[in-house]
């Protein structure tokens, strides 16, 4: 696990904050899953998008009812098996699925670990992307100096700062708007 200045803050988040933090990281990186789905000519990207939309509705629409058990079953079916594919795109797609599972867990188990798991997974996507480009393993000391890492740490810090406010549908919507305004994933792929 990366020892980051935000780790303690992540484990101390309230249940709703855990969920929204994980949702923000999923929102930033759903493009990875959609691109992977397109490359294998599957409709799974739409399914993933619909499920993510339901999470946002659950947090912003009063009285929104979501059957997490059914949605999790729908989601489990579309998780790719990395060993079935021989191209890089499957790895960020699988990481996206790990983050989405953190969202499900944050709603169903109320675990205190989901935000930190999502955070670490998001940084792992960056590490594997850099390793792909350099063809060398990257250690933590080198990773934390990488521009993509520094940028993404700022994104996570900004989301945490926004979450340090009273819960409201407007606040949660503003976090989603902030993520969308970045217009790129954590590894710099355009989302527009």
mmCIF file of C-alpha atoms in Angstrom:
data_model
loop_
_atom_site.group_PDB
_atom_site.id
_atom_site.type_symbol
_atom_site.label_atom_id
_atom_site.label_comp_id
_atom_site.label_asym_id
_atom_site.label_seq_id
_atom_site.Cartn_x
_atom_site.Cartn_y
_atom_site.Cartn_z
ATOM 1 C CA UNK A 1 0.000 0.000 0.000
ATOM 2 C CA UNK A 2 1.224 3.485 -0.852
ATOM 3 C CA UNK A 3 1.805 5.536 2.277
ATOM 4 C CA UNK A 4 0.080 8.778 1.348
ATOM 5 C CA UNK A 5 -0.750 11.881 3.385
ATOM 6 C CA UNK A 6 -4.470 11.321 2.659
ATOM 7 C CA UNK A 7 -4.676 7.705 3.887
ATOM 8 C CA UNK A 8 -5.752 8.513 7.436
ATOM 9 C CA UNK A 9 -8.349 10.980 6.187
ATOM 10 C CA UNK A 10 -9.724 8.315 3.826
ATOM 11 C CA UNK A 11 -10.216 5.771 6.612
ATOM 12 C CA UNK A 12 -11.939 8.357 8.820
ATOM 13 C CA UNK A 13 -14.634 9.279 6.298
ATOM 14 C CA UNK A 14 -18.282 8.775 7.214
ATOM 15 C CA UNK A 15 -20.205 6.100 5.276
ATOM 16 C CA UNK A 16 -21.786 8.560 2.803
ATOM 17 C CA UNK A 17 -18.393 10.236 2.231
ATOM 18 C CA UNK A 18 -16.786 6.833 1.535
ATOM 19 C CA UNK A 19 -19.442 6.156 -1.111
ATOM 20 C CA UNK A 20 -19.137 9.547 -2.806
ATOM 21 C CA UNK A 21 -15.330 9.431 -2.810
ATOM 22 C CA UNK A 22 -15.393 6.026 -4.539
ATOM 23 C CA UNK A 23 -18.067 7.277 -6.958
ATOM 24 C CA UNK A 24 -15.885 10.276 -7.863
ATOM 25 C CA UNK A 25 -12.945 8.006 -8.756
ATOM 26 C CA UNK A 26 -15.244 5.729 -10.763
ATOM 27 C CA UNK A 27 -16.667 8.774 -12.564
ATOM 28 C CA UNK A 28 -13.166 9.888 -13.542
ATOM 29 C CA UNK A 29 -12.178 6.448 -14.820
ATOM 30 C CA UNK A 30 -15.299 4.966 -16.415
ATOM 31 C CA UNK A 31 -13.821 5.943 -19.796
ATOM 32 C CA UNK A 32 -11.264 3.135 -19.334
ATOM 33 C CA UNK A 33 -14.077 0.595 -19.043
ATOM 34 C CA UNK A 34 -16.049 2.076 -21.935
ATOM 35 C CA UNK A 35 -12.992 2.035 -24.228
ATOM 36 C CA UNK A 36 -12.258 -1.570 -23.302
ATOM 37 C CA UNK A 37 -15.893 -2.541 -23.974
ATOM 38 C CA UNK A 38 -15.803 -0.832 -27.382
ATOM 39 C CA UNK A 39 -12.586 -2.613 -28.296
ATOM 40 C CA UNK A 40 -14.178 -6.014 -27.649
ATOM 41 C CA UNK A 41 -17.429 -4.848 -29.289
ATOM 42 C CA UNK A 42 -19.527 -5.286 -26.171
ATOM 43 C CA UNK A 43 -22.376 -3.251 -24.699
ATOM 44 C CA UNK A 44 -20.953 -3.580 -21.185
ATOM 45 C CA UNK A 45 -19.848 0.053 -21.143
ATOM 46 C CA UNK A 46 -23.489 1.130 -21.199
ATOM 47 C CA UNK A 47 -24.331 -1.249 -18.337
ATOM 48 C CA UNK A 48 -21.435 0.162 -16.265
ATOM 49 C CA UNK A 49 -22.558 3.727 -17.019
ATOM 50 C CA UNK A 50 -26.157 2.962 -16.001
ATOM 51 C CA UNK A 51 -25.022 1.422 -12.704
ATOM 52 C CA UNK A 52 -22.784 4.413 -11.917
ATOM 53 C CA UNK A 53 -25.710 6.735 -12.702
ATOM 54 C CA UNK A 54 -27.851 4.794 -10.188
ATOM 55 C CA UNK A 55 -25.260 5.404 -7.463
ATOM 56 C CA UNK A 56 -25.369 9.158 -8.110
ATOM 57 C CA UNK A 57 -29.181 9.065 -8.079
ATOM 58 C CA UNK A 58 -29.161 7.171 -4.787
ATOM 59 C CA UNK A 59 -27.052 9.941 -3.238
ATOM 60 C CA UNK A 60 -28.831 12.958 -4.774
ATOM 61 C CA UNK A 61 -32.490 12.021 -5.348
ATOM 62 C CA UNK A 62 -34.626 11.861 -2.217
ATOM 63 C CA UNK A 63 -36.319 8.486 -1.870
ATOM 64 C CA UNK A 64 -34.403 6.842 -4.739
ATOM 65 C CA UNK A 65 -34.621 3.078 -4.238
ATOM 66 C CA UNK A 66 -31.910 0.837 -5.671
ATOM 67 C CA UNK A 67 -31.678 -2.897 -5.257
ATOM 68 C CA UNK A 68 -27.931 -3.213 -4.722
ATOM 69 C CA UNK A 69 -28.032 -7.009 -4.783
ATOM 70 C CA UNK A 70 -29.511 -7.087 -8.304
ATOM 71 C CA UNK A 71 -27.228 -4.291 -9.544
ATOM 72 C CA UNK A 72 -24.181 -6.061 -8.130
ATOM 73 C CA UNK A 73 -25.229 -9.258 -9.920
ATOM 74 C CA UNK A 74 -25.603 -7.250 -13.164
ATOM 75 C CA UNK A 75 -22.176 -5.761 -12.612
ATOM 76 C CA UNK A 76 -20.383 -9.001 -11.718
ATOM 77 C CA UNK A 77 -21.367 -10.419 -15.125
ATOM 78 C CA UNK A 78 -19.501 -7.675 -17.023
ATOM 79 C CA UNK A 79 -16.197 -7.722 -15.084
ATOM 80 C CA UNK A 80 -13.524 -8.770 -17.580
ATOM 81 C CA UNK A 81 -11.043 -11.542 -16.866
ATOM 82 C CA UNK A 82 -7.628 -10.004 -17.584
ATOM 83 C CA UNK A 83 -6.182 -13.379 -18.624
ATOM 84 C CA UNK A 84 -8.773 -13.577 -21.451
ATOM 85 C CA UNK A 85 -7.351 -10.505 -23.199
ATOM 86 C CA UNK A 86 -3.884 -9.820 -24.522
ATOM 87 C CA UNK A 87 -3.909 -6.029 -24.626
ATOM 88 C CA UNK A 88 -3.247 -3.349 -22.015
ATOM 89 C CA UNK A 89 -6.777 -1.844 -21.998
ATOM 90 C CA UNK A 90 -8.137 -4.703 -19.908
ATOM 91 C CA UNK A 91 -6.094 -3.621 -16.857
ATOM 92 C CA UNK A 92 -7.529 -0.102 -16.397
ATOM 93 C CA UNK A 93 -10.966 -1.665 -17.102
ATOM 94 C CA UNK A 94 -10.456 -4.209 -14.313
ATOM 95 C CA UNK A 95 -9.227 -1.424 -11.997
ATOM 96 C CA UNK A 96 -12.435 0.471 -12.782
ATOM 97 C CA UNK A 97 -14.384 -2.631 -11.704
ATOM 98 C CA UNK A 98 -12.428 -2.837 -8.438
ATOM 99 C CA UNK A 99 -13.362 0.797 -7.687
ATOM 100 C CA UNK A 100 -17.019 0.092 -8.526
ATOM 101 C CA UNK A 101 -16.959 -2.880 -6.164
ATOM 102 C CA UNK A 102 -15.695 -0.469 -3.504
ATOM 103 C CA UNK A 103 -18.849 1.602 -4.124
ATOM 104 C CA UNK A 104 -21.090 -1.447 -3.708
ATOM 105 C CA UNK A 105 -19.256 -2.399 -0.510
ATOM 106 C CA UNK A 106 -19.545 1.138 0.857
ATOM 107 C CA UNK A 107 -23.330 0.872 0.554
ATOM 108 C CA UNK A 108 -23.793 -2.723 1.665
ATOM 109 C CA UNK A 109 -21.112 -3.455 4.275
ATOM 110 C CA UNK A 110 -20.389 0.051 5.602
ATOM 111 C CA UNK A 111 -16.698 -0.887 5.609
ATOM 112 C CA UNK A 112 -14.221 1.861 6.540
ATOM 113 C CA UNK A 113 -11.720 0.571 3.966
ATOM 114 C CA UNK A 114 -13.518 1.290 0.696
ATOM 115 C CA UNK A 115 -12.279 4.840 0.034
ATOM 116 C CA UNK A 116 -8.677 3.862 0.703
ATOM 117 C CA UNK A 117 -9.040 0.749 -1.482
ATOM 118 C CA UNK A 118 -10.458 2.860 -4.322
ATOM 119 C CA UNK A 119 -7.693 5.453 -3.877
ATOM 120 C CA UNK A 120 -4.928 2.840 -3.936
ATOM 121 C CA UNK A 121 -6.480 1.110 -6.981
ATOM 122 C CA UNK A 122 -6.619 4.400 -8.850
ATOM 123 C CA UNK A 123 -2.929 5.007 -8.142
ATOM 124 C CA UNK A 124 -2.157 1.411 -9.183
ATOM 125 C CA UNK A 125 -3.703 2.199 -12.596
ATOM 126 C CA UNK A 126 -1.241 5.074 -12.934
ATOM 127 C CA UNK A 127 1.697 2.894 -11.862
ATOM 128 C CA UNK A 128 0.866 0.162 -14.392
ATOM 129 C CA UNK A 129 0.398 2.768 -17.138
ATOM 130 C CA UNK A 130 3.841 4.255 -16.427
ATOM 131 C CA UNK A 131 5.361 0.755 -16.346
ATOM 132 C CA UNK A 132 3.800 0.052 -19.745
ATOM 133 C CA UNK A 133 5.423 3.186 -21.172
ATOM 134 C CA UNK A 134 8.859 2.720 -19.600
ATOM 135 C CA UNK A 135 8.935 -1.071 -19.674
ATOM 136 C CA UNK A 136 10.346 -0.953 -16.137
ATOM 137 C CA UNK A 137 8.859 -1.627 -12.715
ATOM 138 C CA UNK A 138 8.218 1.545 -10.774
ATOM 139 C CA UNK A 139 8.793 1.908 -7.043
ATOM 140 C CA UNK A 140 6.891 4.206 -4.706
ATOM 141 C CA UNK A 141 9.696 6.782 -4.490
ATOM 142 C CA UNK A 142 9.697 7.186 -8.288
ATOM 143 C CA UNK A 143 5.914 6.984 -8.643
ATOM 144 C CA UNK A 144 5.240 9.895 -6.281
ATOM 145 C CA UNK A 145 7.377 12.163 -8.507
ATOM 146 C CA UNK A 146 5.427 11.349 -11.680
ATOM 147 C CA UNK A 147 3.239 14.209 -13.019
ATOM 148 C CA UNK A 148 0.223 11.884 -13.438
ATOM 149 C CA UNK A 149 0.560 10.774 -9.819
ATOM 150 C CA UNK A 150 0.938 14.342 -8.502
ATOM 151 C CA UNK A 151 -2.070 15.497 -10.548
ATOM 152 C CA UNK A 152 -4.248 12.641 -9.371
ATOM 153 C CA UNK A 153 -3.277 13.143 -5.741
ATOM 154 C CA UNK A 154 -4.495 16.746 -6.121
ATOM 155 C CA UNK A 155 -7.804 15.472 -7.552
ATOM 156 C CA UNK A 156 -8.265 13.138 -4.582
ATOM 157 C CA UNK A 157 -7.353 15.921 -2.132
ATOM 158 C CA UNK A 158 -9.871 18.258 -3.803
ATOM 159 C CA UNK A 159 -12.642 15.654 -3.511
ATOM 160 C CA UNK A 160 -11.763 15.136 0.169
ATOM 161 C CA UNK A 161 -11.859 18.896 0.777
ATOM 162 C CA UNK A 162 -15.288 19.107 -0.899
ATOM 163 C CA UNK A 163 -16.530 16.183 1.209
ATOM 164 C CA UNK A 164 -15.571 18.095 4.343
ATOM 165 C CA UNK A 165 -18.890 19.948 4.128
ATOM 166 C CA UNK A 166 -22.420 19.203 5.237
ATOM 167 C CA UNK A 167 -24.055 16.486 3.180
ATOM 168 C CA UNK A 168 -26.495 17.744 0.558
ATOM 169 C CA UNK A 169 -27.597 16.706 -2.943
ATOM 170 C CA UNK A 170 -26.045 19.962 -4.237
ATOM 171 C CA UNK A 171 -22.665 19.165 -2.691
ATOM 172 C CA UNK A 172 -22.655 15.641 -4.147
ATOM 173 C CA UNK A 173 -23.667 16.948 -7.585
ATOM 174 C CA UNK A 174 -20.887 19.557 -7.406
ATOM 175 C CA UNK A 175 -18.324 16.790 -6.777
ATOM 176 C CA UNK A 176 -19.518 14.957 -9.886
ATOM 177 C CA UNK A 177 -19.376 18.228 -11.871
ATOM 178 C CA UNK A 178 -15.825 18.863 -10.633
ATOM 179 C CA UNK A 179 -14.710 15.396 -11.805
ATOM 180 C CA UNK A 180 -16.384 15.870 -15.188
ATOM 181 C CA UNK A 181 -14.724 19.274 -15.583
ATOM 182 C CA UNK A 182 -11.294 17.572 -15.496
ATOM 183 C CA UNK A 183 -12.102 16.050 -18.909
ATOM 184 C CA UNK A 184 -9.499 13.341 -18.513
ATOM 185 C CA UNK A 185 -8.978 10.072 -16.681
ATOM 186 C CA UNK A 186 -6.279 9.556 -14.062
ATOM 187 C CA UNK A 187 -3.877 8.436 -16.835
ATOM 188 C CA UNK A 188 -4.638 11.427 -19.045
ATOM 189 C CA UNK A 189 -7.126 9.904 -21.486
ATOM 190 C CA UNK A 190 -9.671 12.450 -22.709
ATOM 191 C CA UNK A 191 -13.190 11.880 -21.434
ATOM 192 C CA UNK A 192 -14.890 14.373 -23.759
#
